[in-house]
Each structure stands twice: as C-alpha cells, then as structure tokens.
Coordinates of C-alpha atoms in Angstrom, one line a residue:
M776 CA -26.3 -61.3 -39.9
L777 CA -22.7 -63.4 -38.7
T778 CA -22.4 -64.2 -35.3
K779 CA -20.1 -65.2 -33.6
T780 CA -19.1 -68.6 -31.7
P781 CA -18.4 -69.3 -27.8
H782 CA -15.0 -70.4 -27.2
L783 CA -14.6 -73.3 -26.0
F784 CA -13.1 -72.3 -22.8
D785 CA -16.1 -70.2 -22.0
E786 CA -18.8 -73.1 -22.9
A787 CA -17.0 -75.5 -20.5
T788 CA -16.7 -73.1 -17.8
A789 CA -20.1 -71.8 -18.2
V790 CA -22.6 -72.0 -15.3
T791 CA -25.8 -71.0 -14.2
A792 CA -27.2 -69.5 -11.0
G793 CA -29.9 -71.3 -9.6
D794 CA -32.0 -70.7 -6.4
S795 CA -29.9 -71.5 -3.9
R796 CA -26.6 -73.6 -6.0
W797 CA -25.0 -72.6 -9.7
Q798 CA -24.9 -75.2 -12.3
G799 CA -22.3 -76.8 -14.3
R800 CA -21.4 -79.0 -16.5
T801 CA -18.3 -80.9 -17.6
S802 CA -16.9 -80.9 -20.6
P803 CA -15.4 -83.8 -23.1
D804 CA -12.9 -81.0 -25.0
Y805 CA -11.1 -80.1 -21.0
W806 CA -10.6 -84.0 -20.4
A807 CA -7.4 -85.1 -18.9
F808 CA -6.4 -88.7 -17.5
V809 CA -9.2 -89.6 -15.9
G810 CA -11.8 -86.4 -15.1
P811 CA -12.0 -82.7 -16.5
F812 CA -8.1 -80.7 -16.1
G813 CA -7.5 -79.5 -13.0
G814 CA -7.4 -75.9 -14.6
C815 CA -10.8 -75.7 -15.9
T816 CA -12.6 -77.1 -13.1
A817 CA -10.7 -74.1 -11.7
A818 CA -12.0 -71.8 -13.7
T819 CA -15.4 -72.7 -13.5
I820 CA -15.6 -72.3 -9.8
L821 CA -13.8 -68.6 -10.3
R822 CA -16.3 -67.7 -12.7
A823 CA -18.9 -68.8 -10.4
L824 CA -17.7 -66.3 -8.1
I825 CA -17.1 -63.2 -10.6
E826 CA -20.5 -63.9 -11.4
H827 CA -22.0 -64.0 -8.4
P828 CA -23.9 -60.7 -7.7
Q829 CA -22.2 -60.6 -3.9
R830 CA -18.9 -60.3 -5.5
A831 CA -16.8 -57.0 -5.4
G832 CA -13.1 -56.7 -6.4
D833 CA -10.7 -58.5 -8.2
P834 CA -9.4 -62.2 -7.9
L835 CA -6.6 -62.2 -5.7
A836 CA -6.4 -65.9 -4.9
L837 CA -8.0 -69.1 -5.2
T838 CA -6.8 -72.3 -3.4
V839 CA -8.5 -75.5 -5.2
N840 CA -8.6 -78.9 -2.9
Y841 CA -9.7 -81.6 -5.5
C842 CA -11.3 -84.2 -2.8
A843 CA -12.0 -87.0 -4.9
P844 CA -12.3 -87.3 -8.9
V845 CA -15.0 -85.3 -10.8
K846 CA -17.0 -87.5 -13.4
E847 CA -18.4 -86.5 -16.7
G848 CA -21.6 -84.8 -16.4
A849 CA -23.5 -82.7 -14.2
F850 CA -22.8 -80.8 -10.8
D851 CA -23.4 -78.2 -8.2
L852 CA -21.3 -74.9 -6.6
D853 CA -23.0 -74.6 -3.2
V854 CA -20.9 -70.9 -3.2
R855 CA -20.9 -68.6 0.5
L856 CA -19.7 -65.3 1.1
V857 CA -17.9 -66.2 4.5
K858 CA -16.9 -63.1 5.6
A859 CA -16.5 -59.6 3.6
N860 CA -15.3 -56.7 4.9
R861 CA -14.4 -52.5 3.3
S862 CA -11.5 -53.9 0.8
S863 CA -11.8 -58.0 0.6
Q864 CA -14.3 -60.5 0.1
H865 CA -13.5 -64.9 1.7
W866 CA -15.3 -67.0 0.0
S867 CA -16.1 -70.9 0.2
V868 CA -17.4 -72.8 -2.5
E869 CA -17.5 -76.8 -2.5
M870 CA -18.8 -78.5 -5.5
T871 CA -21.4 -81.6 -5.9
Q872 CA -21.6 -84.9 -7.5
G873 CA -24.9 -87.2 -7.0
S874 CA -26.2 -88.0 -3.6
D875 CA -24.3 -84.4 -2.8
E876 CA -21.0 -86.0 -2.3
V877 CA -18.2 -83.1 -2.4
V878 CA -16.0 -83.5 -5.3
T879 CA -14.0 -80.4 -4.6
L880 CA -13.5 -78.1 -2.4
A881 CA -12.1 -74.2 -2.5
T882 CA -11.7 -71.3 -1.1
A883 CA -11.0 -67.6 -2.4
V884 CA -10.0 -64.2 -1.7
F885 CA -11.0 -61.6 -3.5
A886 CA -10.1 -57.4 -3.0
E887 CA -10.7 -54.3 -3.9
R888 CA -7.3 -53.0 -5.4
R889 CA -6.0 -49.5 -4.7
P890 CA -3.3 -47.2 -6.7
S891 CA -0.4 -47.5 -4.3
W892 CA 3.5 -47.8 -4.3
S893 CA 4.8 -50.8 -6.7
H894 CA 7.8 -52.7 -6.7
Q895 CA 8.9 -56.0 -9.0
P896 CA 12.0 -57.8 -7.3
M897 CA 11.3 -60.9 -9.1
P898 CA 13.4 -60.1 -12.8
F899 CA 11.7 -61.6 -15.9
P900 CA 12.8 -64.7 -17.0
G901 CA 15.1 -64.1 -20.2
A902 CA 16.6 -65.6 -23.0
A903 CA 13.0 -66.8 -24.2
T904 CA 12.5 -67.1 -27.7
P905 CA 9.6 -64.6 -29.1
F906 CA 6.5 -67.2 -29.4
E907 CA 6.2 -66.6 -33.4
Q908 CA 9.7 -68.0 -33.2
T909 CA 9.5 -70.4 -30.9
R910 CA 7.4 -74.9 -32.0
S911 CA 4.5 -75.6 -31.3
Y912 CA 4.7 -78.7 -29.0
P913 CA 2.9 -81.9 -30.3
S914 CA -0.9 -82.8 -28.9
L915 CA -1.3 -85.8 -26.9
A916 CA -4.1 -87.9 -26.9
M917 CA -5.8 -85.5 -24.0
T918 CA -8.2 -83.3 -24.8
W919 CA -7.5 -80.5 -22.6
V920 CA -4.2 -80.7 -24.1
K921 CA -5.1 -80.1 -27.3
Q922 CA -7.1 -77.0 -26.5
Y923 CA -3.5 -74.8 -25.5
D924 CA -0.5 -74.1 -27.6
F925 CA 2.8 -75.0 -25.4
R926 CA 6.1 -73.4 -27.2
F927 CA 8.8 -74.6 -24.8
V928 CA 12.0 -72.6 -24.5
E929 CA 13.5 -74.7 -21.7
G930 CA 12.8 -78.7 -20.7
E931 CA 10.7 -79.8 -23.7
P932 CA 9.5 -83.0 -22.6
T933 CA 10.4 -85.9 -24.7
F934 CA 7.9 -88.7 -23.7
G935 CA 8.6 -92.2 -24.7
T936 CA 11.3 -91.7 -27.1
A937 CA 14.0 -93.3 -25.2
P938 CA 14.1 -95.3 -21.6
P939 CA 14.2 -93.0 -18.4
P940 CA 16.8 -91.9 -17.6
S941 CA 18.7 -94.0 -15.1
E942 CA 18.8 -90.8 -13.1
P943 CA 16.2 -87.9 -12.9
L944 CA 16.5 -84.9 -14.8
S945 CA 15.6 -80.9 -14.3
P946 CA 11.6 -80.4 -13.8
Y947 CA 12.4 -77.0 -14.4
S948 CA 10.8 -75.8 -17.5
K949 CA 10.1 -72.5 -19.4
L950 CA 7.1 -72.3 -22.6
W951 CA 4.9 -70.0 -24.0
I952 CA 1.2 -71.0 -23.3
A953 CA -1.8 -69.5 -25.0
D954 CA -5.1 -71.2 -26.2
K955 CA -5.0 -72.9 -29.3
K956 CA -8.0 -70.3 -30.7
P957 CA -6.5 -67.1 -29.5
R958 CA -8.5 -65.3 -26.9
K959 CA -7.9 -62.3 -24.9
L960 CA -6.4 -63.2 -21.4
D961 CA -8.3 -62.5 -18.5
A962 CA -8.3 -64.0 -14.7
L963 CA -10.6 -66.9 -15.9
S964 CA -7.7 -67.9 -18.1
L965 CA -4.9 -67.4 -16.2
M966 CA -6.7 -69.3 -13.3
S967 CA -6.5 -72.2 -16.4
M968 CA -3.0 -72.0 -17.0
S969 CA -2.0 -71.5 -13.8
D970 CA -2.4 -75.1 -13.6
A971 CA -1.5 -75.9 -17.5
F972 CA 2.3 -77.0 -16.2
F973 CA 2.9 -80.8 -17.3
G974 CA 3.6 -83.1 -14.7
R975 CA 7.0 -82.3 -12.8
V976 CA 7.2 -86.2 -12.1
F977 CA 6.7 -86.1 -15.7
H978 CA 9.5 -83.7 -16.3
A979 CA 11.9 -85.4 -14.1
R980 CA 11.7 -88.9 -15.7
R981 CA 10.6 -88.2 -19.1
E982 CA 7.6 -90.5 -19.0
L983 CA 3.8 -90.2 -18.3
V984 CA 3.0 -91.9 -14.9
P985 CA -0.1 -91.7 -13.3
F986 CA -0.6 -88.1 -11.9
G987 CA -2.8 -86.1 -10.1
T988 CA -3.3 -82.5 -8.5
V989 CA -4.1 -82.4 -4.7
S990 CA -4.4 -79.1 -4.1
L991 CA -3.3 -75.8 -6.0
T992 CA -3.2 -72.2 -5.1
T993 CA -3.3 -69.3 -7.3
Y994 CA -2.2 -65.6 -6.6
F995 CA -3.2 -63.1 -9.0
H996 CA -0.8 -60.2 -9.0
V997 CA -3.2 -58.0 -11.3
D998 CA -6.8 -57.2 -11.5
S999 CA -9.1 -56.8 -14.2
A1000 CA -7.9 -53.2 -15.6
D1001 CA -4.3 -54.8 -15.9
L1002 CA -5.0 -57.2 -18.0
A1003 CA -7.2 -55.4 -20.1
A1004 CA -4.1 -52.9 -20.2
E1005 CA -1.7 -56.2 -20.9
D1006 CA -3.8 -56.9 -24.1
T1007 CA -2.2 -60.4 -25.1
T1008 CA -3.7 -63.5 -25.3
K1009 CA -0.5 -65.5 -24.3
V1010 CA 2.0 -65.9 -21.0
L1011 CA 5.4 -66.8 -20.7
A1012 CA 5.0 -69.8 -18.0
V1013 CA 8.1 -71.4 -15.8
A1014 CA 7.6 -73.8 -13.2
D1015 CA 9.8 -76.1 -11.3
A1016 CA 9.8 -78.8 -8.2
R1017 CA 11.3 -78.8 -5.3
I1018 CA 10.7 -82.9 -3.6
F1019 CA 9.0 -85.8 -4.9
H1020 CA 9.0 -87.9 -2.0
K1021 CA 6.2 -90.8 -1.1
S1022 CA 3.8 -90.6 -3.4
Y1023 CA 3.8 -87.0 -3.7
G1024 CA 5.5 -83.4 -5.1
D1025 CA 5.5 -80.1 -5.1
Q1026 CA 5.6 -77.6 -7.8
H1027 CA 5.3 -74.1 -8.1
G1028 CA 5.2 -71.5 -11.5
E1029 CA 4.8 -68.0 -12.5
L1030 CA 3.1 -66.5 -15.1
W1031 CA 3.9 -63.9 -17.0
S1032 CA 3.3 -61.0 -19.7
P1033 CA 4.8 -60.7 -22.7
S1034 CA 5.9 -57.2 -22.1
G1035 CA 7.6 -58.7 -18.4
R1036 CA 5.0 -58.1 -15.9
L1037 CA 4.2 -60.8 -13.2
L1038 CA 0.9 -61.8 -14.0
A1039 CA 0.3 -64.5 -11.3
T1040 CA 2.3 -66.8 -9.2
T1041 CA 1.2 -71.3 -9.0
T1042 CA 2.8 -73.2 -6.3
Q1043 CA 0.7 -77.3 -5.7
I1044 CA 0.9 -80.3 -3.7
A1045 CA 0.1 -83.3 -6.3
Y1046 CA 0.2 -87.5 -6.5
F1047 CA 1.8 -89.5 -8.8
K1048 CA 2.7 -93.4 -8.5
V1049 CA 6.2 -94.7 -9.5

C-alpha cells in the first residue's frame, strides 16, 4: 500500500498542542537570509489558530509583528482567545524561544461568514499571460524561494546582471505564484504567499540588500468553502510600494484566483539597509 508523502509546507508549519502552549520547529526548507521565511512563520501561527479547539469561523485578518530574529530550532506558541461574540473571535499569539523571549507577536480575527450582498469593484489585473505560458523564475540561494514557482508577467527582477540603476526603477510586479510541488490552495498557503513577494526595494534598486519584514497584515476575502470552490494551486499576485524612507519601506499586494476572484490583500512595513 502506497503512502502519500506529506508536503514540505505542511511539515514546515506543523504544530503540536501542549498543556498551555503549542510547539513547533523551524524548517531548513523555508529559510531566508538570517531566519525562517516570514510567510512560513505566519502560516504556522495561523495553523495553530485553525487547529485550536475553541476556534470558530474562518480567518478574516492576521497581523504578525516580527519582534526579533527567530532562531533555528523549537519554539512555543502562547495562543489566547481575547474576545468572542456571535460572529467573530479575536486572538493573540506570542511566539517565544529560549527563556521565554518573545520573537513574534500576532493578532488575528476569525469570523463566521454568512450569505450577503457581494460586489468586487476592483478589476482583475488583466493582460496576464497564462501560467503555463510564463517562464519560471530561476531559484535564488534562499531555500524558501526554491519551494515556490514564481512566473513573472511584469517587473521581473534582474539581480546582479548589471550595475544598480542611477535612478530607482518601478517596484511594481505582477506574477504567478504556486508551490513548486503543487498543493491545493487553502488559508495557510494563501497566508504564506501573501509574504512571498520579493522585497520592493530589491525591485527598485535591482540588487539584494539587507532586508526584513517588521509587520505584516493580510486580509482574507474568502472562506474555506470559497477556496475549495476555486480549486486552484496558484494565484496571480501583484505588489507595489508607495515609499522608501529612512530605512523603512511599505509594500501592498493582492492575491487573485485564475478565475478573477480577489482572495486576499496584504500590506507590510519592512526594514532595509542601503
């Protein structure tokens, strides 16, 4: 009898329930410059919330503040239900390592979505070549990048192929994102992919510089039933920036299903050193 090999993403975001805290461990398969890929960390926190016995509804919003570098190895998640009412829940999560040093602080909102009037005024980003007809971006040294299939439609970065431009270039990009080993899209992968954009400063300067996300917020515009109906393994993603100033820059992005449905929007503030 053949057994199905677990997906690396599910292994990397696995958590175990304890008496008062949940436990997890960083994965070398989702490593960035000096720590784990922030999207994987956020997805791990979200998994602990989804699997919590008191959880009701689907994720509506998740904010993750990266307080300190997450070291390789085990970590604890202190998960607390702050407030619940008939339609929503508010949660807080502290990730600690070692002597209870808080390395990541998160807040989340879950909601029971009910049928209502619907309207999507934002148009689907058009003029995108199909996923199958778009070239895969070469992998970089960071292992987390190797876990995704990036296919740029616009704004493909060219790191190290030429001197940095004399004037900053556009930080805008449009691309397809999928797990390298196909995995059906769910809230966890959607959370991780919302942080899978390359740093906007890399695009503006066409070079890799010291960089790290400080705070990330993702809003979910679909529930588990909506995602199941989309039945997709990829998203069309767009990202841009509004400002880079005194070591910090913003990023805002959108994740779309191939059918044209807006699945999630995301924004973050990130540190850079240039």
